[in-house]
Short mmCIF file of C-alpha atoms in Angstrom, two decimals:
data_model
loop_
_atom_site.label_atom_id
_atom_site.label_comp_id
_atom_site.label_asym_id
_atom_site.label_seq_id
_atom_site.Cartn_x
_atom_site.Cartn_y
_atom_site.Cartn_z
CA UNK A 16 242.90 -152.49 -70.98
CA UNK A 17 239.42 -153.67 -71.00
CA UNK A 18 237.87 -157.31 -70.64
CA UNK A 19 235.17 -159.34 -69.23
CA UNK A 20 234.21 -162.77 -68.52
CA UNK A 21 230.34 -163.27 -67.80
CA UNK A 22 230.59 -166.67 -66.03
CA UNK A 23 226.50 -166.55 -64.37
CA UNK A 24 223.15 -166.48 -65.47
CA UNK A 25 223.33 -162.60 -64.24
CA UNK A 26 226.29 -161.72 -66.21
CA UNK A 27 224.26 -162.70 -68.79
CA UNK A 28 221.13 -161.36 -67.95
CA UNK A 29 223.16 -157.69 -67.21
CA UNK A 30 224.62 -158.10 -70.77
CA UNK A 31 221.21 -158.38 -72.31
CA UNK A 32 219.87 -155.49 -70.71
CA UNK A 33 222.61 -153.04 -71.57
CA UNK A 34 222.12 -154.44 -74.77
CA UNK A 35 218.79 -154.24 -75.46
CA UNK A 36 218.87 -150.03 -74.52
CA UNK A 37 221.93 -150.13 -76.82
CA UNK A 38 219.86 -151.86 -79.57
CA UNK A 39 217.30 -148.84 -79.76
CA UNK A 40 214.57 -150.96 -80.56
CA UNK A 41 216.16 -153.59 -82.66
CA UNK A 42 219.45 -155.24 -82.54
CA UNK A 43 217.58 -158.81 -82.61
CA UNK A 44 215.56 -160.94 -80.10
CA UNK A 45 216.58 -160.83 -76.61
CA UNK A 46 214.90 -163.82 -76.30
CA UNK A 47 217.14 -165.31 -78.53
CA UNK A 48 219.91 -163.50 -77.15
CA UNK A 49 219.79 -165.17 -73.64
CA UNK A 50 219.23 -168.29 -74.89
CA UNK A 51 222.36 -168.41 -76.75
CA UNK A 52 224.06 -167.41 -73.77
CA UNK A 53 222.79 -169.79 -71.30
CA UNK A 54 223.29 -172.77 -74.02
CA UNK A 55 226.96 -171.49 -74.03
CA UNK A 56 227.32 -172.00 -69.68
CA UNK A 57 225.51 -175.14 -69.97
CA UNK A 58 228.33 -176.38 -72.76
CA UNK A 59 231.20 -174.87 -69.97
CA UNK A 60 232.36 -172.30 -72.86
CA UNK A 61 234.15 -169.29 -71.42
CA UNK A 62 232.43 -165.79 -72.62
CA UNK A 63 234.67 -163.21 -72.73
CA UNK A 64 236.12 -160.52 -74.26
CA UNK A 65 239.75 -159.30 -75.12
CA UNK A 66 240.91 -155.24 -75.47
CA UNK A 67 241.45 -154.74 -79.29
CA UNK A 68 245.12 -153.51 -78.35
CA UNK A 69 245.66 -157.53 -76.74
CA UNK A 70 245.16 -158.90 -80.72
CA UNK A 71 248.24 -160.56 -81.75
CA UNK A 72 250.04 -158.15 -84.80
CA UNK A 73 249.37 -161.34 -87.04
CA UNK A 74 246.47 -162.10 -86.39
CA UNK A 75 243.43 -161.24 -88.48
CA UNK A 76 239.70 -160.52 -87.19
CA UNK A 77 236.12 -160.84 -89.23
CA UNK A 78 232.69 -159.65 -88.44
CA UNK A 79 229.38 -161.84 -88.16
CA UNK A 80 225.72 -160.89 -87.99
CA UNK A 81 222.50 -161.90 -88.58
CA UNK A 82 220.74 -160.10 -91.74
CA UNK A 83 216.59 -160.19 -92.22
CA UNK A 84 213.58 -158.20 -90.14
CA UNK A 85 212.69 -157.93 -86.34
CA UNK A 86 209.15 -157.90 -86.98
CA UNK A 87 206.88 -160.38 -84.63
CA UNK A 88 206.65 -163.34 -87.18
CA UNK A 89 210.18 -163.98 -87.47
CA UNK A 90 211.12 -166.99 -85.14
CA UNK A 91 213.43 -166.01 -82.02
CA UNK A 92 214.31 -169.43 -80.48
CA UNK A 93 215.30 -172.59 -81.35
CA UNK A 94 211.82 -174.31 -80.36
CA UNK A 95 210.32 -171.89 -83.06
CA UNK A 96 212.72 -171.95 -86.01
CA UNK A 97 212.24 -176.15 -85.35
CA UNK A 98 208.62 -175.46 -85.90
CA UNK A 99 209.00 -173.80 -88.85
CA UNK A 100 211.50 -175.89 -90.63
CA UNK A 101 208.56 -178.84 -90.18
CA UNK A 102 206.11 -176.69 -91.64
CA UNK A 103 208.98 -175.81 -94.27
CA UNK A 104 209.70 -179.90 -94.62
CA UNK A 105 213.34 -179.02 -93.94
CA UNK A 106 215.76 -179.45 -91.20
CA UNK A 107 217.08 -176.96 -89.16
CA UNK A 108 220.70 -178.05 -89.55
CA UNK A 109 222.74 -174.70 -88.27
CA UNK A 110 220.42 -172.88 -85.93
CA UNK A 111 221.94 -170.57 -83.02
CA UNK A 112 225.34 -172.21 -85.12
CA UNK A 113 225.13 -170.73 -88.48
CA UNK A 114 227.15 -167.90 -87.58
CA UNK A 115 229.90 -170.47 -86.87
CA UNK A 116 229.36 -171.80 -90.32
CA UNK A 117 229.67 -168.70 -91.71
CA UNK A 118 232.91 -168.16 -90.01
CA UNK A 119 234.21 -171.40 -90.95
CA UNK A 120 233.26 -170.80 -94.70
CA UNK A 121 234.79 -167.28 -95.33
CA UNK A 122 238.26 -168.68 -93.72
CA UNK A 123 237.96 -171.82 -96.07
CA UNK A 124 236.82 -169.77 -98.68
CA UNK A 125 239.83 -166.83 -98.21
CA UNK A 126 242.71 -169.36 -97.25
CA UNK A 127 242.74 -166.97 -94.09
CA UNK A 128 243.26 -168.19 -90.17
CA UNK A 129 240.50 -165.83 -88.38
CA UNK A 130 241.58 -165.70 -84.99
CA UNK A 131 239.02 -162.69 -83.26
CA UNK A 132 235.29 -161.74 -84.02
CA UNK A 133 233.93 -158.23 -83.79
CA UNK A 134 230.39 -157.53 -83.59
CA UNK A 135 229.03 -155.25 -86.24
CA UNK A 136 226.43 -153.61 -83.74
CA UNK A 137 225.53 -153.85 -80.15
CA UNK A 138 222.09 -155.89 -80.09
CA UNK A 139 220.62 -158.17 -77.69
CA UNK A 140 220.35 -161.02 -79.91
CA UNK A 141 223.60 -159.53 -82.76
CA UNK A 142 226.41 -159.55 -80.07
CA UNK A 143 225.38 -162.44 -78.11
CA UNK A 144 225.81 -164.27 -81.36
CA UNK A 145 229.48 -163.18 -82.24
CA UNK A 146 230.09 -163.77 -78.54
CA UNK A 147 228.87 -167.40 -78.60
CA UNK A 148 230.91 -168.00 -82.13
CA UNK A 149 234.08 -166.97 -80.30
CA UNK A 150 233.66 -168.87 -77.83
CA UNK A 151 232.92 -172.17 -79.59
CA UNK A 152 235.32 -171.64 -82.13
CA UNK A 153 238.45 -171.06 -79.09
CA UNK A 154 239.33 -167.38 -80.64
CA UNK A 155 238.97 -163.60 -79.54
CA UNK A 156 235.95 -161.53 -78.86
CA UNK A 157 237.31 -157.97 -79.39
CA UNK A 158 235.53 -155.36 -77.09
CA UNK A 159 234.11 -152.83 -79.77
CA UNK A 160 231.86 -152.95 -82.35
CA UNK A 161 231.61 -150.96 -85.90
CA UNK A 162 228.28 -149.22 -85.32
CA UNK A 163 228.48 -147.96 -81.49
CA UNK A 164 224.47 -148.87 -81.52
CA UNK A 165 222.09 -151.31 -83.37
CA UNK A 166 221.98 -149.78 -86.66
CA UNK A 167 219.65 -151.21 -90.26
CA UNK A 168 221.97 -151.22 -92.85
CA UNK A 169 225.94 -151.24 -93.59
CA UNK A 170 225.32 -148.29 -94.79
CA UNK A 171 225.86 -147.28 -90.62
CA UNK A 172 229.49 -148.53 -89.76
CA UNK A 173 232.40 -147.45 -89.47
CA UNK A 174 233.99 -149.39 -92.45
CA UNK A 175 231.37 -148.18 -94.83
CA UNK A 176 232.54 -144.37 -93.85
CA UNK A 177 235.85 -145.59 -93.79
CA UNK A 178 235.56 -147.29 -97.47
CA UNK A 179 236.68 -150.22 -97.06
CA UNK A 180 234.96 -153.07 -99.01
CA UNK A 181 233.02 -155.71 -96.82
CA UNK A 182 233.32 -158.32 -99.01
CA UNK A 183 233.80 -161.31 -99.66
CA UNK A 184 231.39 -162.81 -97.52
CA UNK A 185 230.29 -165.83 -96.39
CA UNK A 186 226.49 -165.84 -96.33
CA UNK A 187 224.68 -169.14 -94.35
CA UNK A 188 220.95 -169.55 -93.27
CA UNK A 189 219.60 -172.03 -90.66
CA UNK A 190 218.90 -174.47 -93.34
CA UNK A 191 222.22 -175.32 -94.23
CA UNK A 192 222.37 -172.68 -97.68
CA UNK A 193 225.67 -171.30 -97.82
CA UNK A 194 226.67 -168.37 -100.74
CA UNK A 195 229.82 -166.83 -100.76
CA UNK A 196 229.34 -163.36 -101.93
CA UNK A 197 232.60 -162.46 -103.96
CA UNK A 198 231.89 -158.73 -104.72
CA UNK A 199 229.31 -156.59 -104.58
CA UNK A 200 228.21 -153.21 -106.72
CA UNK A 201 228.21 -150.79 -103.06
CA UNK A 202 227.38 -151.42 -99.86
CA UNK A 203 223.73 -150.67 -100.27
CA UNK A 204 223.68 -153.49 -102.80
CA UNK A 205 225.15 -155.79 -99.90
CA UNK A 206 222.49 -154.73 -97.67
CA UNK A 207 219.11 -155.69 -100.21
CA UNK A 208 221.03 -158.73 -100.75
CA UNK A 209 221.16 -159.71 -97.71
CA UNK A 210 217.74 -158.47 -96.90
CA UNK A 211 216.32 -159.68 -99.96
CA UNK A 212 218.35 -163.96 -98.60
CA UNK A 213 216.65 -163.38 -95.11
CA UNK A 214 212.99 -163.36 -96.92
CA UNK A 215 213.76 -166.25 -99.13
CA UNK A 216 215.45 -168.24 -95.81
CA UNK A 217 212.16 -167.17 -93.89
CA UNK A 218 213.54 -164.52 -91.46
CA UNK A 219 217.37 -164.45 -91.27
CA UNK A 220 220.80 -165.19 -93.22
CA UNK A 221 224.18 -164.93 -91.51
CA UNK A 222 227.20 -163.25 -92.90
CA UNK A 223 230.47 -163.49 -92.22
CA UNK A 224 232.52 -160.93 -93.73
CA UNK A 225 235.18 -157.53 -92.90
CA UNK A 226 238.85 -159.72 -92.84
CA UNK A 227 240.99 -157.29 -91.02
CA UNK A 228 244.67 -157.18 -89.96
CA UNK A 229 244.66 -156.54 -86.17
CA UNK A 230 245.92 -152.70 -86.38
CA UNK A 231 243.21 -152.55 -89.24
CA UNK A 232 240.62 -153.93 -86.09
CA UNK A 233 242.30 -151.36 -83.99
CA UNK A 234 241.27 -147.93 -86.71
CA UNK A 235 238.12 -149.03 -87.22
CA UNK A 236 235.83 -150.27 -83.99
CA UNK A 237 234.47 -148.30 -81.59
CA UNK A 238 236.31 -149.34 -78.92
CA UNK A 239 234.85 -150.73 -75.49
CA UNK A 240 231.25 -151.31 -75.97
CA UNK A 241 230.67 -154.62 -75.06
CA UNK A 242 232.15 -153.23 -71.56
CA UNK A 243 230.05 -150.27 -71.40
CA UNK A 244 226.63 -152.62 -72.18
CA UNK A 245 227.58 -154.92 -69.26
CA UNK A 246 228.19 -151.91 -66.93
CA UNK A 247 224.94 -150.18 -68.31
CA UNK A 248 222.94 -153.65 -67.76
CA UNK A 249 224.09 -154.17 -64.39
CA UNK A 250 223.93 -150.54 -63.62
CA UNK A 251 219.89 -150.64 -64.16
CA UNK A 252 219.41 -153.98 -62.20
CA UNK A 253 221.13 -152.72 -58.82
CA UNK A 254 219.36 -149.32 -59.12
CA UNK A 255 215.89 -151.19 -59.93
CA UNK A 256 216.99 -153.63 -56.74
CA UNK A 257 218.05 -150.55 -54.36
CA UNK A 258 214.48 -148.98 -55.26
CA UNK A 259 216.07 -146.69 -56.66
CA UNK A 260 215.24 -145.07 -60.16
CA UNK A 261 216.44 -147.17 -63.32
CA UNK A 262 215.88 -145.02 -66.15
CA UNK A 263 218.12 -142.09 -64.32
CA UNK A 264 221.03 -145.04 -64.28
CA UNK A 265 220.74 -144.93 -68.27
CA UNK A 266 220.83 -141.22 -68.23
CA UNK A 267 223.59 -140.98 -65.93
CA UNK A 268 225.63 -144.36 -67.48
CA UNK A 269 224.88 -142.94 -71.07
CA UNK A 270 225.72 -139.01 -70.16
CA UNK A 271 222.49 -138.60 -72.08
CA UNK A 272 218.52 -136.88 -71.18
CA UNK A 273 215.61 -138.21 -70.16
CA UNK A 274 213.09 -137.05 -73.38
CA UNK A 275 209.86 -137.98 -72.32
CA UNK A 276 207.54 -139.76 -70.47
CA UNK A 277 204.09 -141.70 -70.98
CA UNK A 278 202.14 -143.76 -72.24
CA UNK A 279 202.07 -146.39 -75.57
CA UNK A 280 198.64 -145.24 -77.57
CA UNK A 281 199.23 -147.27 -80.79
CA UNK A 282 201.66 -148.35 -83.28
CA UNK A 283 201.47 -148.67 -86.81
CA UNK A 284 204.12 -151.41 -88.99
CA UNK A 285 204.55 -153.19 -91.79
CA UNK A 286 207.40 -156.02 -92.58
CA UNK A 287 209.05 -153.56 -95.76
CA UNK A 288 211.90 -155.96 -98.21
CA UNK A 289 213.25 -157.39 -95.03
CA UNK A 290 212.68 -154.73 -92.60
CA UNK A 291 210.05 -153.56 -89.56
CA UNK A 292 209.17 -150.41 -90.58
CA UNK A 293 206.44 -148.29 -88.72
CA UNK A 294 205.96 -145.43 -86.32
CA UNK A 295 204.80 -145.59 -82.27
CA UNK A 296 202.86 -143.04 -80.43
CA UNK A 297 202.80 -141.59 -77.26
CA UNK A 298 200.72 -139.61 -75.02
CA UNK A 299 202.94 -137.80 -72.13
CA UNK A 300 202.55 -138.42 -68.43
CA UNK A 301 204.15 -136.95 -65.72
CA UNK A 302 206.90 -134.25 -66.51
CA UNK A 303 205.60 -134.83 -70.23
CA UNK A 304 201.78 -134.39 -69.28
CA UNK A 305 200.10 -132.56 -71.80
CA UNK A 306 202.39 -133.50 -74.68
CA UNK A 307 202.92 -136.14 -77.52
CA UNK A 308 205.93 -137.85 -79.29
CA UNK A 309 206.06 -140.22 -82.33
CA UNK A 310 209.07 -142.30 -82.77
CA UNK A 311 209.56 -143.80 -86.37
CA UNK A 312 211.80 -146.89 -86.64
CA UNK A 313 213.15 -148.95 -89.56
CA UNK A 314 214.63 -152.12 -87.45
CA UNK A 315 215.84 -149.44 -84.83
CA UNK A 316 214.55 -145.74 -83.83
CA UNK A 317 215.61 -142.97 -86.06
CA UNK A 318 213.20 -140.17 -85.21
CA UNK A 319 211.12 -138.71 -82.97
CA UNK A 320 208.96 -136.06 -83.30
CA UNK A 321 207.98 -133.66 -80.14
CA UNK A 322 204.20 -132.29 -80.62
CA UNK A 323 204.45 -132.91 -84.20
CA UNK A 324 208.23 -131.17 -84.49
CA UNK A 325 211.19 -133.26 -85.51
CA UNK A 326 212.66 -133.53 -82.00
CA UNK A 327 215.58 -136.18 -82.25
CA UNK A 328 217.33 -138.11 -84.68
CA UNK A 329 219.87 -140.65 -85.76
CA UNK A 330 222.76 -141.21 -85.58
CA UNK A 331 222.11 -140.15 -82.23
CA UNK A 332 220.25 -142.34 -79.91
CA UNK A 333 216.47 -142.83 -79.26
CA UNK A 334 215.73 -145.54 -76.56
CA UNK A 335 212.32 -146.76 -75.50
CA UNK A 336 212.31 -148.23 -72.03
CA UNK A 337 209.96 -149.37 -69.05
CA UNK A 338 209.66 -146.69 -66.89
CA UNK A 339 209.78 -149.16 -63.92
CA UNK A 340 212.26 -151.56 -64.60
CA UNK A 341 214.48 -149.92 -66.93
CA UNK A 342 214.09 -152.82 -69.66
CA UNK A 343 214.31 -151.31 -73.15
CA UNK A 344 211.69 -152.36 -75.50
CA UNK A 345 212.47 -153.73 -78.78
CA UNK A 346 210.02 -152.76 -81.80
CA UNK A 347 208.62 -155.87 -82.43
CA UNK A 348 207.66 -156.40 -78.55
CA UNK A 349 206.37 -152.82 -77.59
CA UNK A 350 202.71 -152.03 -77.65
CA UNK A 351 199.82 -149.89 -77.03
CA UNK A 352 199.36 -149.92 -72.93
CA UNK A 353 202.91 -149.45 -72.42
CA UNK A 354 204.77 -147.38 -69.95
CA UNK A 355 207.36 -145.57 -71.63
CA UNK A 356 210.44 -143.44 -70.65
CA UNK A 357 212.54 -142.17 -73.72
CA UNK A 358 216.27 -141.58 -73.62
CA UNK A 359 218.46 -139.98 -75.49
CA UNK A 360 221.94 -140.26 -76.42
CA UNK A 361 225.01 -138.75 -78.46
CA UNK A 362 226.27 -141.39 -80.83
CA UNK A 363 230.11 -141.46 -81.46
CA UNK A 364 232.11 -138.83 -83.16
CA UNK A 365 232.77 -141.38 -85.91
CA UNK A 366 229.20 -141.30 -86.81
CA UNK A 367 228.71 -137.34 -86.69
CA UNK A 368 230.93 -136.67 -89.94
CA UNK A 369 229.18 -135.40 -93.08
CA UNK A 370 228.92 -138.67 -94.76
CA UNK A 371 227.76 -140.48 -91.82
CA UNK A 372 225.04 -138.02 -91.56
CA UNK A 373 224.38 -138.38 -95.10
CA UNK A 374 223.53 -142.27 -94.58
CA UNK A 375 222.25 -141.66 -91.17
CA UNK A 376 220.44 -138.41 -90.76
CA UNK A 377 216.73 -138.02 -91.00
CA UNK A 378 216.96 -137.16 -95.27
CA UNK A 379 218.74 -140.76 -95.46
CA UNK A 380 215.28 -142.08 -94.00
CA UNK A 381 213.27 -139.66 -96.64
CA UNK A 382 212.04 -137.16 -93.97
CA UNK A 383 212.61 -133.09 -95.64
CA UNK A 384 214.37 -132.01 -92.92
CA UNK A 385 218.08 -132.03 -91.73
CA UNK A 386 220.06 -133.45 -88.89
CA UNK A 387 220.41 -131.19 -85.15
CA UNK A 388 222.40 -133.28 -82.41
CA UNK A 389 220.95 -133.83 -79.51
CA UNK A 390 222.24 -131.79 -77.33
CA UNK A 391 221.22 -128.55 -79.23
CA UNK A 392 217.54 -130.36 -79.32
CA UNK A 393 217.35 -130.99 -75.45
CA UNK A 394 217.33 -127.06 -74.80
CA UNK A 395 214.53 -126.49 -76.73
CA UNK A 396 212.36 -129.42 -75.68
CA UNK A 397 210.09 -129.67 -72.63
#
């Protein structure tokens, strides 16, 4: 059985860093992230997580996340979305909260007692939140997630390959707007809808949604990720304190491949219906001297292209980090100057199925090319 109390600033700190790698480039604002986290100690809530097989037969789990765009404008603390709700002439009534609220409204609405949360990704701002919720609300964290990464759309999880309908849901914005979303057309229709309330709430809604029967939790989560992003996290500080190499920690923690090394030389964005969309370049260094990859990202990295070849794709995992310090680099944070060592990953089985690489592949992103896993690209690459 897994489970894990983080009861210090470190814990914490760990968490966000094996969260952040996790996140491939988005997963939300680590910023944010910590902040939630440290608010949490200061209250004397207990953070923790519970193995999915400890649920209570009874007892009945939902999902919450945050739903808009990780570009820079979007506020990532409290201090900020306080500035903008003055600017706005509104209040910010829900803040780092509104996941609560959506919680609260979805039981209300659904006559349901909701006694876990699972995270719908792994993100340094998205599981924070859930874990925060949990705790203030005195139920379950389950270890697991339904994406096994940071992932763009529902179109990515594990109930969407799984068919099984995500609403209703309880949808709730810092403001104090709450919508409860009774049914939806497809999943895809869920996801503009929510993209489409996180412009109009300038930056972010918060759903609450997936009501689940415990041995329901148990068939669909990938199990034990919340573990595996503290380990990872804390991994990558005690190598980076023992002088010793940080990045090879991922590799090793991940079972994955170092892809590249180098340098930032530019990246080009644009905020796209709710999302960061955009491409970053590299020049290689190093082992990678001589050579170039481009990594395009919508929220989180998707592809990368090796000297102008498609190299590496999602599902599969494409993570940014500082060479150094083993920090991953979100999206909206990276820039030209960088230091950069990419890492690769295999996703979970779950997400290597023919449907999952028909919403997850590189044609699901419009490129005219198909999916290769990783591990058939790394023999051919440098």
């Amino acid at each position: 059985m897994s489970g894990r109390t983080l009861k210090t600033e470190q814990d914490c700190r760990d968490f966000i860093t094996g969260l952040k790698l996790m996140g491939t480039g988005g997963g939300g604002s680590p910023k944010s992230g910590m902040e939630m986290l440290s608010a949490a100690l200061e209250e004397g809530l207990t953070l923790s997580w519970i193995d999915a097989a400890d649920l209570p037969e009874t007892s009945f789990s939902c999902t919450t996340f945050g739903s808009g765009s990780v570009s820079e404008d979007n506020p990532d603390s409290l201090e900020a979305i306080d500035r903008l709700g003055e600017k706005l002439g509104m209040e910010n009534k829900f803040g780092h909260a509104a996941p609560e609220a959506a919680v609260r409204e979805l039981a209300a609405y659904t006559g349901t007692e909701i006694s876990a949360i699972v995270p719908v990704e792994l993100g340094a701002s998205n599981t924070p939140a859930p874990l925060v919720t949990a705790a203030r609300m005195g139920i379950a964290l389950v270890d697991g997630d339904y994406s096994g990464r940071a992932v763009p759309e529902e179109m990515q999880t594990t109930y969407f390959l799984k068919d099984v309908e995500i609403c209703p849901a309880a949808i709730v914005d810092w403001w104090g707007n709450k919508i409860i979303l009774k049914e939806a057309a497809n999943s895809k229709m869920v996801e503009r809808i929510g993209k489409m309330l996180g412009v109009a709430s300038y930056g972010a809604v918060f759903f609450a949604s997936m009501l689940l029967s415990a041995q329901d939790t148990r068939e669909m989560i990938v199990p034990g990720t919340l573990t595996l992003s503290y380990e990872l996290g804390k991994a990558v500080r005690l190598a980076r304190e023992a002088g010793k190499d940080p990045i090879a920690e991922v590799v090793r923690t991940l079972d994955g491949w170092k892809l590249f090394e180098g340098e930032v030389t530019g990246k080009d964005w644009e905020d796209k219906d709710g999302v960061m969309v955009g491409t970053i370049h590299l020049k290689g260094s190093g082992s990678s001297a001589g050579h170039t990859m481009d990594v395009w990202f919508l929220n989180e990295n998707h592809v990368a292209w090796l000297d102008g070849e498609p190299f590496v794709f999602s599902p599969d995992l494409i993570i940014l980090a500082d060479p150094e310090t083993g920090e991953a680099y979100t999206n909206s944070e990276i820039k030209a100057g960088d230091r950069v060592a990419v890492v690769g990953c295999k996703i979970n089985p779950a997400f290597r199925t023919a449907k999952a690489i028909k919403f997850f592949g590189p044609r699901y992103w419009g490129f005219d090319f198909d999916y290769k896993p990783i591990e058939e690209q790394v023999v051919s690459g440098i």
